[in-house]
Coordinates of C-alpha atoms and ligand atoms in Angstrom, one line a residue:
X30 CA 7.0 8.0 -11.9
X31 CA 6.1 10.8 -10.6
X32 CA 3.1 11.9 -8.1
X33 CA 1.7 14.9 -7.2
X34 CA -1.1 15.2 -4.1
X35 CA -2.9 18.5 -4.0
X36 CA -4.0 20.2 -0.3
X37 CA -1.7 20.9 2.6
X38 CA -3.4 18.5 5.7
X39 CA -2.9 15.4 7.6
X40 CA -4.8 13.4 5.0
X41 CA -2.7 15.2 2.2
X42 CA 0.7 14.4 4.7
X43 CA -0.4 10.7 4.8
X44 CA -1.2 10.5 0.9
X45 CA 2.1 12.1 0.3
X46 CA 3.8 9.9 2.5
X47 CA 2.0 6.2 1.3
X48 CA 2.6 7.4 -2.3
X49 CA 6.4 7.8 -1.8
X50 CA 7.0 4.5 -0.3
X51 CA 6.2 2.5 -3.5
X52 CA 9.3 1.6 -5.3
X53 CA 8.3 3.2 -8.3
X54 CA 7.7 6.3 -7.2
X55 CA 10.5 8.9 -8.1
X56 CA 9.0 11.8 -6.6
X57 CA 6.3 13.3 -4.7
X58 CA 5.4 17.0 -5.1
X59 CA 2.6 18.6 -2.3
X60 CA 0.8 21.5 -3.3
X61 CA 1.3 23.2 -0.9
X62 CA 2.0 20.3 1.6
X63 CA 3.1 21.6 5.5
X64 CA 6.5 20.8 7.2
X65 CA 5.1 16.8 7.7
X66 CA 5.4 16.4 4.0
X67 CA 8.3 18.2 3.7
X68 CA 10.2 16.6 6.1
X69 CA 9.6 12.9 4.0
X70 CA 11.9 11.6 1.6
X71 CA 11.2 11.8 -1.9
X72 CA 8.7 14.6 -1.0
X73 CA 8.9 18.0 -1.8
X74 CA 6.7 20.5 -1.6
X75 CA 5.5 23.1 -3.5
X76 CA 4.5 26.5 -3.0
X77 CA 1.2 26.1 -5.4
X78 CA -2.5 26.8 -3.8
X79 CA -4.2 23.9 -3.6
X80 CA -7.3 26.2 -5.0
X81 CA -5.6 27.7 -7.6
X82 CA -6.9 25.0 -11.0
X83 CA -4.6 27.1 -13.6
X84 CA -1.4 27.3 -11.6
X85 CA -1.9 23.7 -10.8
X86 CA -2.6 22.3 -14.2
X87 CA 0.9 24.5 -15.3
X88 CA 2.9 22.7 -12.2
X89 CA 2.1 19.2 -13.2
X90 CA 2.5 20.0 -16.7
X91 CA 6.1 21.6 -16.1
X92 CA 7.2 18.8 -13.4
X93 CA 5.8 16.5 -15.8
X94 CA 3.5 14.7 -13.4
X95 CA 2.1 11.3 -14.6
X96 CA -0.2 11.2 -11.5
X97 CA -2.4 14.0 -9.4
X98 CA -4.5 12.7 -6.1
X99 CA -6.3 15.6 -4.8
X100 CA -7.2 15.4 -0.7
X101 CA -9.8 18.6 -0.6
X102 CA -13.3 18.9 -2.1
X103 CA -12.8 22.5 -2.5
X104 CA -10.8 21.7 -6.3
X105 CA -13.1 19.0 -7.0
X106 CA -15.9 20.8 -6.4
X107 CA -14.6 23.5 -8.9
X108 CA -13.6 21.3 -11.7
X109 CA -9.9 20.4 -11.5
X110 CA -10.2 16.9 -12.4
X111 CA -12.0 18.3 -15.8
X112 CA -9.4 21.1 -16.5
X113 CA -6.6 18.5 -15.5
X114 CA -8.0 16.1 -18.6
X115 CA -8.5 18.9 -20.9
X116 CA -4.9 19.2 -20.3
X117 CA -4.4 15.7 -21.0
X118 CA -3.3 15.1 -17.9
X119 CA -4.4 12.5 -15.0
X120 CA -6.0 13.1 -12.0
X121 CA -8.1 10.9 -10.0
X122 CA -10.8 12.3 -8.5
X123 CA -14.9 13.0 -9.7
X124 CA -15.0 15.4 -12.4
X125 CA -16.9 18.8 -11.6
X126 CA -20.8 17.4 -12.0
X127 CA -20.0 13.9 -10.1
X128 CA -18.1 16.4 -7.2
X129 CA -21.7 17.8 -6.9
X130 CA -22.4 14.8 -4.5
X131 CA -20.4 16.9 -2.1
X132 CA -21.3 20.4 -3.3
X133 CA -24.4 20.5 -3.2
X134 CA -26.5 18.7 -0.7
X135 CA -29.7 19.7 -2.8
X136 CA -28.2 18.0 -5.7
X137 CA -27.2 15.0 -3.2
X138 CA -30.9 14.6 -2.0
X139 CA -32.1 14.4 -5.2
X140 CA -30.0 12.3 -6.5
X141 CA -30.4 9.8 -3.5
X142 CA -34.5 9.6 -4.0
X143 CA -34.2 9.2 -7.6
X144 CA -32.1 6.0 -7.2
X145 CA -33.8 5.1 -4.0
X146 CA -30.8 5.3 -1.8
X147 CA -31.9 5.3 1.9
X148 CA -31.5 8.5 3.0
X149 CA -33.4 10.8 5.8
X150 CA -36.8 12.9 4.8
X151 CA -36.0 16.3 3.1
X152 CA -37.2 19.3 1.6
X153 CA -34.9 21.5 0.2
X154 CA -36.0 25.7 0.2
X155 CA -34.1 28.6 -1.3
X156 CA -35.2 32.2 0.5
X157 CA -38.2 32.6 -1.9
X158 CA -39.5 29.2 -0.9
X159 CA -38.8 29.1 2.4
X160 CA -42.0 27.8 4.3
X161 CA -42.3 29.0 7.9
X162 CA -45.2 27.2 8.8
X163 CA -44.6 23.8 7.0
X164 CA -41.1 24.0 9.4
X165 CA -43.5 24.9 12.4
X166 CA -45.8 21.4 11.3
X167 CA -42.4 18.9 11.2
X168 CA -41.7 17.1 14.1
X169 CA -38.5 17.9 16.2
X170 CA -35.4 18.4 16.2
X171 CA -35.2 19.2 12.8
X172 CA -31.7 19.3 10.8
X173 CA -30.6 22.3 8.9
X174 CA -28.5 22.1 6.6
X175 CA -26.9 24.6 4.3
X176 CA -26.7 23.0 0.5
X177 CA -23.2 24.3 -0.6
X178 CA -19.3 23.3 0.4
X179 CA -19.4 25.1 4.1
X180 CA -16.0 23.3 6.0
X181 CA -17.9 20.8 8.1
X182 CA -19.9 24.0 9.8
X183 CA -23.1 24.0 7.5
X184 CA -25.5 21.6 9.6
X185 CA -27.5 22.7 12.8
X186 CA -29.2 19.7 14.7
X187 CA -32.4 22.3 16.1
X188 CA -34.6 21.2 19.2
X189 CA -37.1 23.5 18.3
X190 CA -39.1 24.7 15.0
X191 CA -38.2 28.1 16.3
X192 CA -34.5 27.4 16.5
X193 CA -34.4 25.6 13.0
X194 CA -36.2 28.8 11.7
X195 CA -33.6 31.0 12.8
X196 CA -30.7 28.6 11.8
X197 CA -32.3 28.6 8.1
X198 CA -33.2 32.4 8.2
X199 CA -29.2 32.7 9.1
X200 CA -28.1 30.7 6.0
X201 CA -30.0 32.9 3.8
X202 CA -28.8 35.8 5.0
X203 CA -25.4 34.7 4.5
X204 CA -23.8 32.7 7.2
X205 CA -22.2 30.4 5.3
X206 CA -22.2 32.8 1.9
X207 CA -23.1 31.1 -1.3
X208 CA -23.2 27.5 0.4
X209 CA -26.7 29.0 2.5
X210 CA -28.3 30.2 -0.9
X211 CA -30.1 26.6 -1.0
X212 CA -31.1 25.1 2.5
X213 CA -32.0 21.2 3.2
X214 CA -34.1 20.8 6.1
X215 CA -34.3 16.8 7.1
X216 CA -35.7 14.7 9.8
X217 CA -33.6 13.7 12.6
X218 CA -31.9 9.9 13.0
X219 CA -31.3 8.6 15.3
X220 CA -28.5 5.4 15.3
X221 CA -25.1 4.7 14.4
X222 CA -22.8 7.0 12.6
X223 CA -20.4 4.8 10.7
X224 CA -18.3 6.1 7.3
X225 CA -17.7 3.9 4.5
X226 CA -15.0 5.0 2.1
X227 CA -14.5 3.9 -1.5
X228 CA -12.9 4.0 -4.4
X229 CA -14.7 3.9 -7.9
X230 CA -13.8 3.9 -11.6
X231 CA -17.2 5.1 -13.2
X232 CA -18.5 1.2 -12.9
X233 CA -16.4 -0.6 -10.4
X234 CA -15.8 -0.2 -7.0
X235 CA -13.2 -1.3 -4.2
X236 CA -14.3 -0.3 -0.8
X237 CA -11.4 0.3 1.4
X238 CA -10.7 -1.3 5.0
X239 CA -13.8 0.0 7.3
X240 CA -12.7 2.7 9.4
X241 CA -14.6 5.2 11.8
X242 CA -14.4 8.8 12.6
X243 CA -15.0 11.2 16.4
X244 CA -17.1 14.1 14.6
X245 CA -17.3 15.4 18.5
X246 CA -15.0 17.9 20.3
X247 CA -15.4 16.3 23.7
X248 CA -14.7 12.8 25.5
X249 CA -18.2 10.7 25.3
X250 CA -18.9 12.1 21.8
X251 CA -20.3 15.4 23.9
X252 CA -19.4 19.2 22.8
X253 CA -19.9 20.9 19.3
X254 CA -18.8 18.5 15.7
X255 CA -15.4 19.1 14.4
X256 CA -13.7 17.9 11.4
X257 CA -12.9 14.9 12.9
X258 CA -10.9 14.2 16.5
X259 CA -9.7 11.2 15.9
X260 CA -10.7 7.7 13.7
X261 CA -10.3 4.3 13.7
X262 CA -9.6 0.9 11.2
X263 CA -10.9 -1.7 11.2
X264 CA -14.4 -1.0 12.6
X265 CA -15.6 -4.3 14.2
X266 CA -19.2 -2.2 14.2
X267 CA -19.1 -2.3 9.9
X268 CA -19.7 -6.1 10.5
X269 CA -19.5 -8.3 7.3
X270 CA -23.1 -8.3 6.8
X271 CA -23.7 -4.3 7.4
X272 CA -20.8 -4.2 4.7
X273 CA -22.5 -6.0 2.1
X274 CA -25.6 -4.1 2.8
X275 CA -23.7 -0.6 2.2
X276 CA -22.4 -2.2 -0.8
X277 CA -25.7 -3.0 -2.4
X278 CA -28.0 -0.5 -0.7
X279 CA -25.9 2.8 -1.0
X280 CA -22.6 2.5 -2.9
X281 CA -23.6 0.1 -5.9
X282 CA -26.6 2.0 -6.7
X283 CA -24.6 5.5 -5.6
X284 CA -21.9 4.4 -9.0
X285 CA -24.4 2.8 -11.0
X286 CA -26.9 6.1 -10.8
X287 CA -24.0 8.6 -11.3
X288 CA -22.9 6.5 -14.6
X289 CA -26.4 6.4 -15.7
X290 CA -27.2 9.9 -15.5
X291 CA -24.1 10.5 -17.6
X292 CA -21.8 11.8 -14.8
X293 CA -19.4 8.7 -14.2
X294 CA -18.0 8.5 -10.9
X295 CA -14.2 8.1 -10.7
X296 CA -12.6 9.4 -7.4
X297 CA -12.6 8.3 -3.3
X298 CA -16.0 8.1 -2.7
X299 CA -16.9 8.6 1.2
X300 CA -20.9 8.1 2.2
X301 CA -21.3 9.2 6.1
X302 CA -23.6 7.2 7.0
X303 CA -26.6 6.7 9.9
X304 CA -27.5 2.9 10.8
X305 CA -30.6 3.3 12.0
X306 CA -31.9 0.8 14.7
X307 CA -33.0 -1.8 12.3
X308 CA -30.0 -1.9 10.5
X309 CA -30.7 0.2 7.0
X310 CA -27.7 2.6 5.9
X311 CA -29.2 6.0 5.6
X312 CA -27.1 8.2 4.1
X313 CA -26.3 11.9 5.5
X314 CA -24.0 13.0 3.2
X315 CA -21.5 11.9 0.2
X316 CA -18.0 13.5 0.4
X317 CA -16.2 13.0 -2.8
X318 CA -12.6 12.8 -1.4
X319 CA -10.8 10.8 1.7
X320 CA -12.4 11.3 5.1
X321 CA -9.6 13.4 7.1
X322 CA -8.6 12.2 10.0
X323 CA -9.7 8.5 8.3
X324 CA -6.8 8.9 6.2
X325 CA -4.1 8.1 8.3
X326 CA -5.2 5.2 9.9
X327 CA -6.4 4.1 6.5
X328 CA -3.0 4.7 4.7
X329 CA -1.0 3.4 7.8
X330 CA -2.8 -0.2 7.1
X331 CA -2.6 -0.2 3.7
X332 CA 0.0 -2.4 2.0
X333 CA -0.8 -2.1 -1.7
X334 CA 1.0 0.7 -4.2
X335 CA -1.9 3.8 -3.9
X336 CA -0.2 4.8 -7.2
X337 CA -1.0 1.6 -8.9
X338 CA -4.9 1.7 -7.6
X339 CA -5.4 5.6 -8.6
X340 CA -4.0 4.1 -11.7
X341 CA -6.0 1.1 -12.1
X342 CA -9.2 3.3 -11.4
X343 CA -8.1 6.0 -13.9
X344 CA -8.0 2.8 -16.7
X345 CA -11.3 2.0 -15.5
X346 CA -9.5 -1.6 -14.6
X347 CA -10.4 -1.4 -10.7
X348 CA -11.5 -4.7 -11.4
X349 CA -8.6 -6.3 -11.7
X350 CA -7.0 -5.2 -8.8
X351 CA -7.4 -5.2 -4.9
X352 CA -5.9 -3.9 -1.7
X353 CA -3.7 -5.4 0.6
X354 CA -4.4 -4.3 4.7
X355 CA -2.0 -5.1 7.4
X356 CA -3.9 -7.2 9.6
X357 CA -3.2 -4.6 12.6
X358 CA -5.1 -1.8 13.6
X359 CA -4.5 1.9 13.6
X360 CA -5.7 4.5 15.6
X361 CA -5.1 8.0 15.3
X362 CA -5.6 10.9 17.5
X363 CA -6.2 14.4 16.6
X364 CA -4.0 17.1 18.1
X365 CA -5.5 19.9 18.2
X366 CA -5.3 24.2 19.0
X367 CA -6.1 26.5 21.7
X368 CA -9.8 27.6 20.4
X369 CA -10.8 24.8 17.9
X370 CA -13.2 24.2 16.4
X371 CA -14.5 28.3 16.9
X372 CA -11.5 30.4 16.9
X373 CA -7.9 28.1 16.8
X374 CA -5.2 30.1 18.0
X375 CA -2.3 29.8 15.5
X376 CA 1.8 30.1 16.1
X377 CA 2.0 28.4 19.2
X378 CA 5.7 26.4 19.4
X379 CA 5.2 22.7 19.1
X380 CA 7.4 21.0 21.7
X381 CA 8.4 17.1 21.7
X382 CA 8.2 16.4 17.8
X383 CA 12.1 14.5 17.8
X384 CA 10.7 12.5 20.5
X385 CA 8.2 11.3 19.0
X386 CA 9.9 10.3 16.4
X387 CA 11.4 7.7 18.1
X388 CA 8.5 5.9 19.1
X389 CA 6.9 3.4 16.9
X390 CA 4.1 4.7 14.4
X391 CA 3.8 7.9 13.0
X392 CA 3.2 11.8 13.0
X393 CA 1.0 13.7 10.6
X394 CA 1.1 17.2 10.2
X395 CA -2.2 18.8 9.6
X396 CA -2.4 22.9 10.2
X397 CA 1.7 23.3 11.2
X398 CA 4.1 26.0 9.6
X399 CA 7.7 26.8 10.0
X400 CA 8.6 30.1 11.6
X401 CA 12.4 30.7 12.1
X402 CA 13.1 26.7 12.2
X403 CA 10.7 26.0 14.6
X404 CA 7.5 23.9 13.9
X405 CA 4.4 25.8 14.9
X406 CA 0.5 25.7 15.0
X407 CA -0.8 27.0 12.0
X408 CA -4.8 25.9 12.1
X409 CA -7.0 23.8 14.4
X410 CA -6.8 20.4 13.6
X411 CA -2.6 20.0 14.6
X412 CA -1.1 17.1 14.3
X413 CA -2.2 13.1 14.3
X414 CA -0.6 10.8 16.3
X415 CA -1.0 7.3 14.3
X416 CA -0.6 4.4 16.1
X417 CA 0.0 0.7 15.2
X418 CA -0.7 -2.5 17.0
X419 CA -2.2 -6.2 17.3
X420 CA -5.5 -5.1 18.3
X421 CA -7.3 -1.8 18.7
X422 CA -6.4 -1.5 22.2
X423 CA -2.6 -1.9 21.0
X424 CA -2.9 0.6 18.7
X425 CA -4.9 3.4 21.1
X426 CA -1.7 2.7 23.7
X427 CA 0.7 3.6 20.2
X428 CA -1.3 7.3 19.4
X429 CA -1.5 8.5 23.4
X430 CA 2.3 7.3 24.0
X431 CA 3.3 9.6 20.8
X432 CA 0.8 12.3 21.8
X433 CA 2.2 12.2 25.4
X434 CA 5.2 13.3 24.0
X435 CA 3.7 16.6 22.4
X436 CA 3.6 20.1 24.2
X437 CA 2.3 23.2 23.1
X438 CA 0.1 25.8 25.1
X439 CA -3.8 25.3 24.6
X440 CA -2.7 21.8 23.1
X441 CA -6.0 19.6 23.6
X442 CA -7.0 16.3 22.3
X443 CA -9.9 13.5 23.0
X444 CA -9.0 10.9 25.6
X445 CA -11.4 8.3 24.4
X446 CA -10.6 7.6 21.0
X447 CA -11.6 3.8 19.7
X448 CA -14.0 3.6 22.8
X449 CA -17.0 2.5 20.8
X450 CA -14.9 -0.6 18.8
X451 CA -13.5 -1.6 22.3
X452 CA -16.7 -1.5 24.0
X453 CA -18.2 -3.9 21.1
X454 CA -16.0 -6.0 22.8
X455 CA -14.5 -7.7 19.2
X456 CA -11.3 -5.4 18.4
Ligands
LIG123 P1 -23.4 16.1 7.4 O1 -22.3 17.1 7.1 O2 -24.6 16.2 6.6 O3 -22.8 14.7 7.5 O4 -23.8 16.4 8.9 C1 -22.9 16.6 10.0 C2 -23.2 15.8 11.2 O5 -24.6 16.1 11.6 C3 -23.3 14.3 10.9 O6 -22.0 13.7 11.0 C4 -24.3 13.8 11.9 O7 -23.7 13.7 13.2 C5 -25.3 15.0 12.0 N1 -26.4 14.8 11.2 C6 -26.6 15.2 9.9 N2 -27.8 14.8 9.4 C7 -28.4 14.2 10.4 C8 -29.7 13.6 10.5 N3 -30.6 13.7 9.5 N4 -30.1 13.1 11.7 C9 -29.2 13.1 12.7 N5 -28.0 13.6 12.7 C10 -27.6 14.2 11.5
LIG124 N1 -13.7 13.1 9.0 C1 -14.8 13.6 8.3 C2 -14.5 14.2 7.0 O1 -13.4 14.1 6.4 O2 -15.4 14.7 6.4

């Protein structure tokens, strides 16, 4: 069989790299993948944009591809799972007007009230509507939030009315392009972040291990958000009971509304949520895709044939199968540029890569290129160093001995990743 993962990142290195491990996996092709993925056995990559729907629909039809899994929203967002079946092809992932869970946080909001899915207070305002003086009678801080796809950049936590003004007045006018045409503006929670990832058929769902991300640039969750610094599985904080809660509160309801509403859900389904003090799982937004840096640590526990449960979903059988963890724990730490999450400086020589491959648990390449045989930065978010071990603690040792052995100028990373689950005291 053959397997084809679209996008070119850590989570796409990890997908690629799970995928070709099962037996029956022939090949793996990346579109376009990075040097990680190319560097894997039974992975090649290809020189396809991971944006472009047309070119890949004629790739996966002329490599004869029996299976797609796509790692960015941008392509769900736009449709490729639709023009992939219209080709009579399979891809897992939510079709166009599911994707809009992502897409549009408008449409999200909506669709969370209708179903009564806990979510935060919102009113959602285009420029025409916009209503300086009900912003100027919410309390404070207020969250701004542009509506449309906006790489993890769209949201503005605002002290003041004054400062959440601005922020929307800046979406309108374009800060974020098309994605500021709509604007949410919710109430601030306070609590827990936690994310709770998923994978869904149109009726069934199998949640994955629990993981958790560092949205924060800095040590102590301080500095601006990121795409992720660094994440975590299992987390001891998603106890059992907080898990069957998510399950009946946000995703059962979540799959059961999108079927009813005739837009079936089939796809990685990830809900970032906020537990708020007395325990309820309010949701701040639905990514239809993988978390990413989740991924890693996600993939690196998981036992089971991905193929075979993209498959399973795909025959709306996910029923009748589950997932197999590795009792262990991962951890992986985000390596990351001079200048991220603003300005990441790019084609800096990455030093200490063979090393590192000699030490236990693994490497993902995220924003890497080749120039002249030499791995190089090629984005913000670097590398992830995965690591493996008995208990969280074991595992944190595993991802700062690898990332010890990486060098390159302006090379920065967290120091305190997996400091909440070993502060809970259970990892
Ligand atoms: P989002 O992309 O909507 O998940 O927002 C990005 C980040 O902003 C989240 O990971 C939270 O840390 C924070 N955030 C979003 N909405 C809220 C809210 N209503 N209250 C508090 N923090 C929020
Ligand atoms: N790590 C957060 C995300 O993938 O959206």
């Amino acid at each position: 069989m053959k397997v084809l993962i679209v996008g070119g990142g850590g989570r796409e290195h990890a997908l690629a790299w799970k995928c070709a491990a099962a037996a029956r996996v022939t090949e793996v092709l990346v579109a376009p993948g990075n040097p990680g993925t190319a560097a894997e056995p039974r992975v090649r990559n290809v020189a396809t944009c991971a944006e472009d729907i047309p070119a890949l629909v004629q790739l996966a039809r002329s490599e004869q591809v029996d299976l797609t899994i796509v790692g960015p929203e941008a392509a769900l967002v736009a449709g490729i799972v639709d023009a992939f079946a219209a080709a009579g092809l399979r891809c897992f992932g939510p079709g166009r007007a599911a994707a809009r869970l992502e897409g549009s946080k408008a449409f999200a909001k909506e669709f969370l009230r209708r179903h009564g899915i806990p979510t935060a207070r919102s009113t959602t305002f285009t420029r025409a509507s916009f209503d300086e003086a009900w912003m100027r009678a919410q309390p404070t801080p207020l969250v701004v939030k542009a509506s449309g796809l906006a790489a993890g950049k769209g949201v503005v936590i605002a002290d003041t009315a004054d400062a959440a003004i601005a922020s929307a007045r800046a979406m309108f006018d374009g800060q974020f392009g098309e994605a500021g045409r709509e604007v949410v503006v919710e109430e601030f929670l306070a609590g827990e972040e936690v994310s709770f990832i998923v994978m869904a058929d149109g009726r069934h769902i199998l949640p994955l291990a629990t993981s958790q991300d560092h949205k924060r640039l800095e040590d102590g969750d301080r500095g601006p958000n990121t795409g992720g610094m660094g994440a975590y599985s299992p987390a001891p904080r998603v106890t059992a009971a907080l898990h069957e809660r998510i399950m009946r509160e946000v995703m059962e309801p979540a799959i059961r509304g999108l079927a009813a509403d005739g837009t079936p859900y089939t796809g990685f389904l990830y809900a970032g949520l906020m537990i708020s003090p007395a325990g309820i799982p309010n949701v701040l937004e639905f990514n239809c895709r993988l978390g990413d840096p989740e991924a890693q640590p996600l993939l690196m526990r998981l036992q089971s044939d991905l193929s075979l449960l993209c498959e399973a979903a795909l025959a709306g059988r996910l029923d009748t199968v589950s997932a197999q963890w590795d009792a262990r724990a991962a951890l992986g730490v985000v390596l990351a540029a001079a200048g991220y999450p603003e300005s990441p400086r790019r084609g800096d020589p990455i030093e200490g890569l063979e090393r590192a491959a000699t030490l236990p648990g693994k490497i993902f390449h995220a924003g890497t290129r080749l120039a002249s045989g030499q791995v190089v930065t090629n984005g913000g978010r670097v590398l992830c160093a995965v690591g493996l071990g008995a208990d969280i603690a074991a595992a944190q040792r595993g991802a700062y001995a690898l990332a010890g052995c990486l060098h390159w100028p302006g090379m920065h990373y967290r120091h305190d990743i997996g400091r909440r689950a070993l502060a809970s005291g259970d990892a």
